[in-house]
mmCIF file of C-alpha atoms in Angstrom:
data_model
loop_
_atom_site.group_PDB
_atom_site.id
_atom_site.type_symbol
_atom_site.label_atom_id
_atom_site.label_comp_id
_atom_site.label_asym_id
_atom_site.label_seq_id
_atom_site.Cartn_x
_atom_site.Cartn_y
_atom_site.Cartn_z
ATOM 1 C CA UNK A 1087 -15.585 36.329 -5.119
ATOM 2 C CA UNK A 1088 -15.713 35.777 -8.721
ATOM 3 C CA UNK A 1089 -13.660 37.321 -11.069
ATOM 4 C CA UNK A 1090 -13.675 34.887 -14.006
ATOM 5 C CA UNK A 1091 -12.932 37.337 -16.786
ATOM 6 C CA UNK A 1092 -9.588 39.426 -15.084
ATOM 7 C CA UNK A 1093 -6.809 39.457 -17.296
ATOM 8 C CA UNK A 1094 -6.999 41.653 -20.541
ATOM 9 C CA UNK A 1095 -10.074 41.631 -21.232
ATOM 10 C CA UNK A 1096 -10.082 40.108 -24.152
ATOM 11 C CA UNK A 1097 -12.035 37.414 -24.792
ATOM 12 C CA UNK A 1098 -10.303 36.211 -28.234
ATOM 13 C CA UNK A 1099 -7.032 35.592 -26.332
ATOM 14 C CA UNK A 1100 -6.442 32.870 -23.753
ATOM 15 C CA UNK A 1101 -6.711 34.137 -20.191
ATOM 16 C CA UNK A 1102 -3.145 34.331 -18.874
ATOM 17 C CA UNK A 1103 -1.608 34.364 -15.155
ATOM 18 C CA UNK A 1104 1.451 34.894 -13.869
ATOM 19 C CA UNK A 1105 3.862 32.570 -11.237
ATOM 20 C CA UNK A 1106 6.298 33.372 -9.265
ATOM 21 C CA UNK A 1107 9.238 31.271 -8.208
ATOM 22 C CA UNK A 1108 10.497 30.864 -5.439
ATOM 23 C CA UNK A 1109 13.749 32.851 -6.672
ATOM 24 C CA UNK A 1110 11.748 35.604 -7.864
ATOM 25 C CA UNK A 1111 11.095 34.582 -10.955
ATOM 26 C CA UNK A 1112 8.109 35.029 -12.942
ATOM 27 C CA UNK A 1113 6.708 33.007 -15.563
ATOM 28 C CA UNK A 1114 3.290 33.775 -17.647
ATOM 29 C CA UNK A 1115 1.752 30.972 -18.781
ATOM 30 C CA UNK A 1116 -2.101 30.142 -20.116
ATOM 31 C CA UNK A 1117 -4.684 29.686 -17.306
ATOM 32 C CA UNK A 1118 -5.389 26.436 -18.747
ATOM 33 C CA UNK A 1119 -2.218 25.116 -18.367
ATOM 34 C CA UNK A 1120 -1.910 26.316 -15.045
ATOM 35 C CA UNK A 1121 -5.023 24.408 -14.163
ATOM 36 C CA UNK A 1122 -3.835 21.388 -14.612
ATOM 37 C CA UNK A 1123 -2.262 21.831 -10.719
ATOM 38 C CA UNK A 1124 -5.504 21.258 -8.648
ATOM 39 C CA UNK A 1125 -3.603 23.641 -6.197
ATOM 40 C CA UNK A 1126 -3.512 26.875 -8.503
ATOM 41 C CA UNK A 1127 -6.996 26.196 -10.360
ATOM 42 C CA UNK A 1128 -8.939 27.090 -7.030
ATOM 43 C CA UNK A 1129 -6.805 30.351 -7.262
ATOM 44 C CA UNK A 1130 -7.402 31.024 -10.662
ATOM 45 C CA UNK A 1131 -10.887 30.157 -10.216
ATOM 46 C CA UNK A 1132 -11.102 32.978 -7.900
ATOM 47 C CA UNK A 1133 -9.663 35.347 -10.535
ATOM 48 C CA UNK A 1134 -6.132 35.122 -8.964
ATOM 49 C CA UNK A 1135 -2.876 35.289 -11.068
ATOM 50 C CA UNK A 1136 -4.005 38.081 -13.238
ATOM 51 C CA UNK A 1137 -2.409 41.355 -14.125
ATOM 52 C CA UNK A 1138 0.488 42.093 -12.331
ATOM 53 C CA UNK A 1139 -0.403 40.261 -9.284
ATOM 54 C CA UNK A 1140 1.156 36.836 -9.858
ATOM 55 C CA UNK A 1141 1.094 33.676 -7.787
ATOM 56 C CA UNK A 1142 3.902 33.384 -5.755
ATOM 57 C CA UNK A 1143 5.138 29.554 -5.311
ATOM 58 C CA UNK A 1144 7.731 30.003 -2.409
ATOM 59 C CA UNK A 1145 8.762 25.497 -2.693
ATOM 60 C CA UNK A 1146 9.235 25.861 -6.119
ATOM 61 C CA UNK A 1147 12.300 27.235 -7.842
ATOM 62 C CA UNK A 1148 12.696 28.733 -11.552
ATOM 63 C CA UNK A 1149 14.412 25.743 -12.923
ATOM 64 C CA UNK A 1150 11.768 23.146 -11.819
ATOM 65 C CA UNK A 1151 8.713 25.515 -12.073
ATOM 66 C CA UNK A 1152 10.076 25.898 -15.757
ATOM 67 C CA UNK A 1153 9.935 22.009 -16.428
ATOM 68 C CA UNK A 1154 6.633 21.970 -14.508
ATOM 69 C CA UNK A 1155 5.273 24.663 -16.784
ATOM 70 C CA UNK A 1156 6.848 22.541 -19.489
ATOM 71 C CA UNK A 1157 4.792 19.604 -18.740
ATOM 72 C CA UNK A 1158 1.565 21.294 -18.603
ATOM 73 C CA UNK A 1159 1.686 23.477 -21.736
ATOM 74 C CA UNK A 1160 1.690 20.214 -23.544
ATOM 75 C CA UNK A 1161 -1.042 18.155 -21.388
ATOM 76 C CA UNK A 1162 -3.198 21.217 -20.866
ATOM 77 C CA UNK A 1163 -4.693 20.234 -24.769
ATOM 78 C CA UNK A 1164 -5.756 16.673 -23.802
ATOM 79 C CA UNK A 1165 -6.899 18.028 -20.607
ATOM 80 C CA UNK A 1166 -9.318 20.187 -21.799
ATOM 81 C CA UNK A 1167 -10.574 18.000 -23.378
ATOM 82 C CA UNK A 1168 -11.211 15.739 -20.605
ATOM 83 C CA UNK A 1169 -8.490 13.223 -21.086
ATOM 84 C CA UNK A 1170 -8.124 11.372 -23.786
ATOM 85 C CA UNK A 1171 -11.406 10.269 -25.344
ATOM 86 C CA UNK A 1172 -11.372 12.699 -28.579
ATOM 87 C CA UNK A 1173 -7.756 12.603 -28.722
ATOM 88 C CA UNK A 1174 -6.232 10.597 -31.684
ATOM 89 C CA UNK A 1175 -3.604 7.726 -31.736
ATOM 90 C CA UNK A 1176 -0.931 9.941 -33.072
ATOM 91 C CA UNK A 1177 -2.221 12.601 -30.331
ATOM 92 C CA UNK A 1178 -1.559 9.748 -27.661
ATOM 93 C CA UNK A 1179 1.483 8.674 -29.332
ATOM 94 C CA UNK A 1180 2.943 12.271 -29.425
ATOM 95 C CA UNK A 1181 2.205 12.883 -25.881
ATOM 96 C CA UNK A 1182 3.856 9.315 -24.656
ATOM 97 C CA UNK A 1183 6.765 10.268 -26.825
ATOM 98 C CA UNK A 1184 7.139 13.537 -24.868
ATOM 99 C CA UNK A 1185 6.641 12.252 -21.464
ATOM 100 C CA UNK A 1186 9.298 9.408 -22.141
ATOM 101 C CA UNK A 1187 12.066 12.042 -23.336
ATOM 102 C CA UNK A 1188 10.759 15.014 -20.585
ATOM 103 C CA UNK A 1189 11.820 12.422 -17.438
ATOM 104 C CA UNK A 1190 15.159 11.646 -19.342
ATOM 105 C CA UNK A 1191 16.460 14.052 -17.003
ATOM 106 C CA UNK A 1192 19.015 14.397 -14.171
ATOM 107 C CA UNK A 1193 18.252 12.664 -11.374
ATOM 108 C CA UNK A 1194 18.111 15.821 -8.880
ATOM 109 C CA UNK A 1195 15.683 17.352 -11.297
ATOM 110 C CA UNK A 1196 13.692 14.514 -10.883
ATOM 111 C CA UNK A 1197 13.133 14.596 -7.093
ATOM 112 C CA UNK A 1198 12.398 18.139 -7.397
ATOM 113 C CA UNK A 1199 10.149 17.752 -9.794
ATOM 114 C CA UNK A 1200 7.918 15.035 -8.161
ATOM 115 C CA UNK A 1201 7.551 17.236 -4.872
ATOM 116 C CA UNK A 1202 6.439 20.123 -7.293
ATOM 117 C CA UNK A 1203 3.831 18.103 -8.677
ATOM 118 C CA UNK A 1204 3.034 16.408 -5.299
ATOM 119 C CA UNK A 1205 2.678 20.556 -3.858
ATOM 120 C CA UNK A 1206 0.821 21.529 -6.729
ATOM 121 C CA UNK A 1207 -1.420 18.485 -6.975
ATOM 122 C CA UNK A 1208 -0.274 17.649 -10.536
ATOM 123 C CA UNK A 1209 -1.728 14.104 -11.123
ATOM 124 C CA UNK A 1210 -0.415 12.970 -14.110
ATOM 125 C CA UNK A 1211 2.962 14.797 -13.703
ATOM 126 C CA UNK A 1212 3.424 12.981 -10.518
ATOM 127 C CA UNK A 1213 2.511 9.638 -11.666
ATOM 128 C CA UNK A 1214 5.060 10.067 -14.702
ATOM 129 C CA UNK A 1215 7.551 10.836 -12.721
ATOM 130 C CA UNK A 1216 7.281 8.504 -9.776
ATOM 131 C CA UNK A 1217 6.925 5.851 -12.597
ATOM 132 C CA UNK A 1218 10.350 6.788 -13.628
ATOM 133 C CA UNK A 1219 12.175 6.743 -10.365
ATOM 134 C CA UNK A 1220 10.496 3.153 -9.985
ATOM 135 C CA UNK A 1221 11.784 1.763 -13.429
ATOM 136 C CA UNK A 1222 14.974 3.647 -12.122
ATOM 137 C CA UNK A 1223 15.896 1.534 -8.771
ATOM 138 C CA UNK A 1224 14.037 -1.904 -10.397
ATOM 139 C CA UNK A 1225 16.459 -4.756 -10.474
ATOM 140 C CA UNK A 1226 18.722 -3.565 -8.374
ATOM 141 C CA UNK A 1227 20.397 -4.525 -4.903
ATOM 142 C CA UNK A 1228 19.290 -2.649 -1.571
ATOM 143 C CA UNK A 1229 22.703 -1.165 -1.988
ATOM 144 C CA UNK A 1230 22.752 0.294 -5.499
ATOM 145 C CA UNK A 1231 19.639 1.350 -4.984
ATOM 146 C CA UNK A 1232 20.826 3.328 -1.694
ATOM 147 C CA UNK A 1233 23.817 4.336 -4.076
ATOM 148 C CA UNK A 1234 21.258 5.355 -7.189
ATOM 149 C CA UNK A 1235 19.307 7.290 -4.456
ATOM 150 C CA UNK A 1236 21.772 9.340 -2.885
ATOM 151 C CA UNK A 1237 21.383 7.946 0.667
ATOM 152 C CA UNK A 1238 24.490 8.021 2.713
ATOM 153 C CA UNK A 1239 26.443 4.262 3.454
ATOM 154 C CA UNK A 1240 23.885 2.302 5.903
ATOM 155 C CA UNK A 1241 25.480 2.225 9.699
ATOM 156 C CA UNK A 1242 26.608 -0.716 10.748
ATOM 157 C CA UNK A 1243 23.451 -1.653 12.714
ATOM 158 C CA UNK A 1244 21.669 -0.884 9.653
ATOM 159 C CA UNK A 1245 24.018 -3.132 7.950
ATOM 160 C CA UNK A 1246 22.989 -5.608 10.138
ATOM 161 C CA UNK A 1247 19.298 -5.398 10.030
ATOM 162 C CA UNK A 1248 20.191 -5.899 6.338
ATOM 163 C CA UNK A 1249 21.786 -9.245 6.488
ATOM 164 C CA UNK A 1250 19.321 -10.419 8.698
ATOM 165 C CA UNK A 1251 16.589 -9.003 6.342
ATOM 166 C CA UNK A 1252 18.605 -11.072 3.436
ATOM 167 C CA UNK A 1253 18.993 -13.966 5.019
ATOM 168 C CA UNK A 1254 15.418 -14.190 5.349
ATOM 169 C CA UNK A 1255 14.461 -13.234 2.218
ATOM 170 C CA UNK A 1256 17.681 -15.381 0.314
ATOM 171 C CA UNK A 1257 15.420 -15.893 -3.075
ATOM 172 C CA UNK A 1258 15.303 -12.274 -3.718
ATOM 173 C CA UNK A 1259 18.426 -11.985 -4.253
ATOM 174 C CA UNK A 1260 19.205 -14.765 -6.749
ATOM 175 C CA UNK B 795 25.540 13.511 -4.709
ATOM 176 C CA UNK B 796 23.345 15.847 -2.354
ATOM 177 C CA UNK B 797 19.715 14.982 -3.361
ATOM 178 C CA UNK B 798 16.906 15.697 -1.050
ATOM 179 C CA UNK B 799 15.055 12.849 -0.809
ATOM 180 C CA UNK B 800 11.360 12.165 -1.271
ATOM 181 C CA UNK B 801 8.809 12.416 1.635
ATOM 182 C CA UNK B 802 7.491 8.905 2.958
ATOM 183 C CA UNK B 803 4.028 9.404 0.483
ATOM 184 C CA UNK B 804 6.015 10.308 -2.136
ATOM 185 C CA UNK B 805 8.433 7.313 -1.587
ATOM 186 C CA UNK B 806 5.101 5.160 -1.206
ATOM 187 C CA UNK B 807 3.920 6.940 -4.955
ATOM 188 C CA UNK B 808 7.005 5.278 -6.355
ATOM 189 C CA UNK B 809 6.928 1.921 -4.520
ATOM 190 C CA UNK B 810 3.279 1.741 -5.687
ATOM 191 C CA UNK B 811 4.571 1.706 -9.354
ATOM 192 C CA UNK B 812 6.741 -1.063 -9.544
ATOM 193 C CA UNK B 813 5.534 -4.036 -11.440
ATOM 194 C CA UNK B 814 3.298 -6.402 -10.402
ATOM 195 C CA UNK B 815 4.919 -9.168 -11.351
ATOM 196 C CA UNK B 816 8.359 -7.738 -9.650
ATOM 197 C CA UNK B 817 7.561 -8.793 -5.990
ATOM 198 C CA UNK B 818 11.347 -8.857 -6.035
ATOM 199 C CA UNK B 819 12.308 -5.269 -6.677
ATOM 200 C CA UNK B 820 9.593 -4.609 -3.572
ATOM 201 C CA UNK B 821 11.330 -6.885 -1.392
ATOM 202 C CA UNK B 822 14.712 -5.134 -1.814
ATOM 203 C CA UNK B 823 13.443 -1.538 -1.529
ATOM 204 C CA UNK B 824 11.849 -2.555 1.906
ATOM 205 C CA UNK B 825 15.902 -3.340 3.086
ATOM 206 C CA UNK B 826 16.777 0.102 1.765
ATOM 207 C CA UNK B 827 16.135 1.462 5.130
ATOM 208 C CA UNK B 828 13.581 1.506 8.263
ATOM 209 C CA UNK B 829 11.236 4.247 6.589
ATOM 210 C CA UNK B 830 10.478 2.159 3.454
ATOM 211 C CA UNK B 831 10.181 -0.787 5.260
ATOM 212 C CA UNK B 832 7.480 0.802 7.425
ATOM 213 C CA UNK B 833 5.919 2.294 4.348
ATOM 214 C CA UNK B 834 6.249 -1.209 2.638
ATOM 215 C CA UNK B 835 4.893 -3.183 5.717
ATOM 216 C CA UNK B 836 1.928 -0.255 6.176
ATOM 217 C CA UNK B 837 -1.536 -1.572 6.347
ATOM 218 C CA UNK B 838 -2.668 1.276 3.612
ATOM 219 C CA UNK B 839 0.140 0.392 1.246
ATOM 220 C CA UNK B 840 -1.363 -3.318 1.789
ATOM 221 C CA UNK B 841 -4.641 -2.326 0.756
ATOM 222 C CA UNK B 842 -3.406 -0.165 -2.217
ATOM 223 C CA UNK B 843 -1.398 -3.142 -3.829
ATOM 224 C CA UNK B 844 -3.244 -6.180 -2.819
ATOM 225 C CA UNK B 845 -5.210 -5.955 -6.186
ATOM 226 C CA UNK B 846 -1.955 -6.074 -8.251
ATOM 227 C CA UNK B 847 0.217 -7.473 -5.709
ATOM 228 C CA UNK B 848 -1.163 -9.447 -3.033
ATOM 229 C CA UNK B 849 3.088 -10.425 -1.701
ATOM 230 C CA UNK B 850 3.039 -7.281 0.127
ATOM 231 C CA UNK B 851 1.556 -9.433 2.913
ATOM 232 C CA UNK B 852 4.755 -10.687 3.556
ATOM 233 C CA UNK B 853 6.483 -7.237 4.755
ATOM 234 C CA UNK B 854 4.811 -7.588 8.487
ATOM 235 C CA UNK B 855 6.752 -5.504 11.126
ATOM 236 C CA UNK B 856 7.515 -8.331 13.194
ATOM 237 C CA UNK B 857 7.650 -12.133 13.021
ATOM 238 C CA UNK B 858 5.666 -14.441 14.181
ATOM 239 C CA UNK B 859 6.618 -15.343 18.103
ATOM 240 C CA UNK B 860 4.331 -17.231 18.759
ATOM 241 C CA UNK B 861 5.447 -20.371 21.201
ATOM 242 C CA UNK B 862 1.884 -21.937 21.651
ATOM 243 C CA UNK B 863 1.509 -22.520 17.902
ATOM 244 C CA UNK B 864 4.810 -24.325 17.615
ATOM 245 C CA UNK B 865 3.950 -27.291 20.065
ATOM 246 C CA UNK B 866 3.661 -30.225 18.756
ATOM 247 C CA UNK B 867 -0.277 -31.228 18.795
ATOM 248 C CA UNK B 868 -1.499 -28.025 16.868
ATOM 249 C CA UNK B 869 -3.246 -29.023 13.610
ATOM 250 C CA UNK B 870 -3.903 -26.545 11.061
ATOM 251 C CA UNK B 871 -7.181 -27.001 9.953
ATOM 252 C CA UNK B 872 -7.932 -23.792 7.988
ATOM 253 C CA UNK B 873 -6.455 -20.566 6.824
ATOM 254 C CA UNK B 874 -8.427 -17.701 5.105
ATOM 255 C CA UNK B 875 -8.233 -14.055 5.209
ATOM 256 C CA UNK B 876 -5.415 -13.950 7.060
ATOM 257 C CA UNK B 877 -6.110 -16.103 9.799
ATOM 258 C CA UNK B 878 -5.303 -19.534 10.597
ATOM 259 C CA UNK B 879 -7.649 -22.130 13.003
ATOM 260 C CA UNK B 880 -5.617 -24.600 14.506
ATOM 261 C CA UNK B 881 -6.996 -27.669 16.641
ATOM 262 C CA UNK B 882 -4.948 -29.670 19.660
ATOM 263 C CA UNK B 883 -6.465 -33.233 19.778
ATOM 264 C CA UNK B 884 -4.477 -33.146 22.923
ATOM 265 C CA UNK B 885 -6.088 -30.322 24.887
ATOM 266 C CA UNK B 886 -9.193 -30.314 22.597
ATOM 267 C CA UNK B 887 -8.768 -26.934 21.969
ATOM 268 C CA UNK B 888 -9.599 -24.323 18.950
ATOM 269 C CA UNK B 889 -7.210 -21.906 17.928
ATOM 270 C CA UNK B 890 -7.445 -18.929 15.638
ATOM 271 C CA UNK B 891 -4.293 -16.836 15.013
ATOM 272 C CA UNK B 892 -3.706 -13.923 13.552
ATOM 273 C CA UNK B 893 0.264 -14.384 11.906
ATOM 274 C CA UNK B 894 0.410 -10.941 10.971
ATOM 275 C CA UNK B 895 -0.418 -9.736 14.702
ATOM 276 C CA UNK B 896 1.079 -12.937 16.483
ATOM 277 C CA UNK B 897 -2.607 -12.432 18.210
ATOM 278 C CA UNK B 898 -4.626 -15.817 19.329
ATOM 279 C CA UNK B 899 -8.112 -16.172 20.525
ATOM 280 C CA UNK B 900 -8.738 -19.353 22.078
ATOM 281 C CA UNK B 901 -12.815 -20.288 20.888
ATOM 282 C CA UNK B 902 -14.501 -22.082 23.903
ATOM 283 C CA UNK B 903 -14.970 -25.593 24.003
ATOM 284 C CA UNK B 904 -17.505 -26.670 21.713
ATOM 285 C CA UNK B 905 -17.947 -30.521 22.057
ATOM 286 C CA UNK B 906 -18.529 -31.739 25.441
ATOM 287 C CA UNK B 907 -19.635 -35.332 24.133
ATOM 288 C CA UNK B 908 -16.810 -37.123 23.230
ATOM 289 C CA UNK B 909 -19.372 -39.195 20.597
ATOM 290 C CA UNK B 910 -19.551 -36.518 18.410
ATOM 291 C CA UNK B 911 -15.906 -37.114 17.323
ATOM 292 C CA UNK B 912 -16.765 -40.954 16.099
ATOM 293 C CA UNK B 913 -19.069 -39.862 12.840
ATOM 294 C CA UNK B 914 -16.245 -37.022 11.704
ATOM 295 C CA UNK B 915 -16.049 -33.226 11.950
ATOM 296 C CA UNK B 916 -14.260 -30.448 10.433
ATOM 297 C CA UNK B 917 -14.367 -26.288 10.791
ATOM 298 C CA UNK B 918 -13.161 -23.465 8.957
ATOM 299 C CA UNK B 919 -12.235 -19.758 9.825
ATOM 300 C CA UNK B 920 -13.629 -16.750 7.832
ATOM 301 C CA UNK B 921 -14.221 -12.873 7.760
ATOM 302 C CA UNK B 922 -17.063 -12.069 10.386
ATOM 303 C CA UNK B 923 -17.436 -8.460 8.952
ATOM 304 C CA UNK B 924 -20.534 -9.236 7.485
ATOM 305 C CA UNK B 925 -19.752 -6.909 4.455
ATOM 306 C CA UNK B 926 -20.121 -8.744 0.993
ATOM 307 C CA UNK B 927 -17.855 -6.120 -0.566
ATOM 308 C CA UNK B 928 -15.291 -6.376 2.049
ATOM 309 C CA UNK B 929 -11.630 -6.893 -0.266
ATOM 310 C CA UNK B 930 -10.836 -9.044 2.819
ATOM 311 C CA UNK B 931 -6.700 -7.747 2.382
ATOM 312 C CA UNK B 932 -7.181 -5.794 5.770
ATOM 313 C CA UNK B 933 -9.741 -7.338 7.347
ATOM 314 C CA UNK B 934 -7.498 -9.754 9.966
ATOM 315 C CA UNK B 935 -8.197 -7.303 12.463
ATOM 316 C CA UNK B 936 -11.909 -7.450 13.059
ATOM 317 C CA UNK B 937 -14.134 -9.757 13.775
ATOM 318 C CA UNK B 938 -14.488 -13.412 12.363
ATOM 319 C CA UNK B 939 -16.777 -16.447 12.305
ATOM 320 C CA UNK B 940 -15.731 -20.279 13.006
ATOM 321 C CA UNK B 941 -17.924 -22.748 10.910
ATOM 322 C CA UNK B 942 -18.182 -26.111 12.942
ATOM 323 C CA UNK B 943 -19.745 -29.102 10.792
ATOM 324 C CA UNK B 944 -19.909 -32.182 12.368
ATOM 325 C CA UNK B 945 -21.894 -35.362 12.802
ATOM 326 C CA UNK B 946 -22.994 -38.080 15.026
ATOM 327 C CA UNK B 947 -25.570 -40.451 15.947
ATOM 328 C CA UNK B 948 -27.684 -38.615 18.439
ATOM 329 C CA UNK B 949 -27.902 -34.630 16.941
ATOM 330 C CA UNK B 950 -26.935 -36.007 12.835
ATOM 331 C CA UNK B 951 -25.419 -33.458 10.786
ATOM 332 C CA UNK B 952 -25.081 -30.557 13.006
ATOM 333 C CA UNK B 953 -23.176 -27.168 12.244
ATOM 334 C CA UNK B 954 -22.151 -24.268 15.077
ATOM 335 C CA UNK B 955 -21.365 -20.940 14.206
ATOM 336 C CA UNK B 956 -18.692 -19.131 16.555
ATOM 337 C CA UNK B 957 -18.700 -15.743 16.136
ATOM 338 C CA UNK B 958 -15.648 -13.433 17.936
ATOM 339 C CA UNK B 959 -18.245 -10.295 17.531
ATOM 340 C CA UNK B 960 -21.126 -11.894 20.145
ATOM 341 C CA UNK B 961 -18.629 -13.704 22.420
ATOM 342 C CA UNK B 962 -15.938 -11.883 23.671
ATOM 343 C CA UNK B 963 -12.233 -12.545 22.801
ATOM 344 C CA UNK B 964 -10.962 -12.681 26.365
ATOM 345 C CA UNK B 965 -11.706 -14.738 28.900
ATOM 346 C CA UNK B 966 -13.750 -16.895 25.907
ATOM 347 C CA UNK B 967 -11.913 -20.030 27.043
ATOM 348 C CA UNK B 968 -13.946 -19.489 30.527
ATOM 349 C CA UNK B 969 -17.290 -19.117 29.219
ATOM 350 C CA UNK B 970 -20.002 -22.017 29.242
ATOM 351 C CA UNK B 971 -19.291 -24.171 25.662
ATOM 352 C CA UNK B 972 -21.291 -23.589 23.106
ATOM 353 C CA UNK B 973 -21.991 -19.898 23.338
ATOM 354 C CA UNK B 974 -22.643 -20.204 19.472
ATOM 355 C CA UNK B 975 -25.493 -20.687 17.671
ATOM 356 C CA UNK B 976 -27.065 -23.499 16.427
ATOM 357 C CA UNK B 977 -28.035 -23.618 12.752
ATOM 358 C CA UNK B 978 -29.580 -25.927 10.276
#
């Protein structure tokens, strides 16, 4: 089924579609930028999202689906335009200087953000903010990373299997 | 702090971004617990970092145990691709082992003629997948070839080429010596 041209009807405005959150709550957003989730462009592809339809998104909530629809609004330019070759340095600067201040974020936000974009198949969002967690638990021990990370103290035979796993591997830790 | 945390590809998505010149920060996130070491020791995460990172080698699942490489005789004579051919003058016996998989295949006798030993000889292991793109990071698995070059007064310079895919890995030690072919 093809349905390219649902929406208005108007071909001078940008197509829209609609989202729906897991809690319900609905977000309208340009078509483009909800294409840049490989997930949703098959569905908007198909015509879906228009009118009062909507795309629900049951594993995403408002707060992260807002930061997700964040993200795209501002990449959906340089996407469009098939990544970066007509873009300009100060285009490319712009955008780095938005991705570095839109992962300067709590670290809960963080982890749900990264399974959005993993769900959604959001490449770049992903990548950004997998790069973050990384530069996040760098340089530290295997216990303030389990700290940084939220993971509950190691059991004792963990504990163990850690020493052993130290003792073994006695220059990384110097 | 109640965080849920990342899936095991999502976990391998951030592991896959650390530096490549940070082996270090790899290391320590393998101790973190048994998942990411399993993710860290995983053949595909291998494959994924071995162009930027070719440590990750070093993250196998289990040690080496192996008791017949650790007896005193055993020359190593080679290592590529993850494999290692070892020689006993004692038992006159080739060795290849696998130290990722602790596996050994014992290569059938090859000189019966004690002369060939006086004019010098010397072998080498290598990928026997036959594939000229192969990245060789994974390939320890499959088959290999054994490159024999030696000399002496009745054949001159003679080369043998083992390979594991025409003779069989078990029961090789049994077979009639030289199953190989002969070449130049």
């Amino acid at each position: 089924m093809a349905a390219p041209e649902s929406g208005d009807g108007n071909n001078g405005a940008a197509r829209m579609v609609t989202l729906i959150s897991s809690d319900n709550t609905r977000f309208e957003v340009e078509a483009a930028a909800a294409s840049l989730s490989q997930t949703l462009q098959l569905t908007i592809l198909d015509g879906g999202g228009g009118g009062g339809d909507g795309i629900p998104l049951p594993n995403v909530d408002s707060a992260t689906l807002s930061k997700v629809l964040e993200y795209c609004i501002k990449h959906a330019p340089a996407a469009a335009n098939g990544g970066a070759p007509n873009a300009t340095a100060v285009d490319r600067a712009e955008l780095e200087r938005f991705d570095n201040e839109f992962v300067n974020i709590d670290q809960s936000v963080l982890y749900s953000l990264i399974m959005a974009a993993h769900n959604l198949e959001i490449e770049g969002l992903q990548s950004l903010v997998a790069k973050k967690v990384a530069d996040m638990i760098k340089g530290k021990s295997p216990m303030e990373i389990r700290r940084t990370l939220g993971f509950p103290d190691p059991t004792p035979e963990e504990q163990a299997e850690m020493n052993a796993h130290m003792l073994e591997y006695g220059w990384a830790y110097e | 702090m109640e965080v849920a945390m990342p899936t095991d590809d999502l976990v391998e998505e951030i592991l896959i971004r650390f530096p490549a010149d940070d082996p270090v920060s790899l290391v320590r996130a393998a101790l973190i617990c048994k998942a990411w070491h399993h993710i860290v020791s995983d053949a595909g995460f291998r494959y994924r970092t071995s162009s930027s990172c070719p440590f990750t080698g070093c993250f196998i699942p289990k040690a080496p145990t192996s008791s017949q490489c650790r007896i005193n005789g055993w020359r190593a004579l080679d290592a590529c691709h993850g494999r290692v051919l070892l020689h006993s003058c004692l038992w006159g016996l080739m060795i290849v082992w696998d130290p990722i998989t602790d596996k050994q295949t014992t290569l059938p006798k090859l000189l019966q003629d004690p002369e060939l030993y006086y004019w010098g000889w010397n072998a080498a292991v290598m990928c026997g997948t036959g594939n000229e793109e192969c990245s060789h990071v994974d390939c320890h698995r499959g088959p290999f070839n054994v490159v024999y070059v030696g000399a002496s007064q009745t054949l001159g310079m003679f080369t043998r080429v083992y390979s594991s895919e025409t003779s069989p890995v078990h029961g090789a030690r049994r077979r009639p010596p030289p199953s190989s072919s002969t070449a130049a």
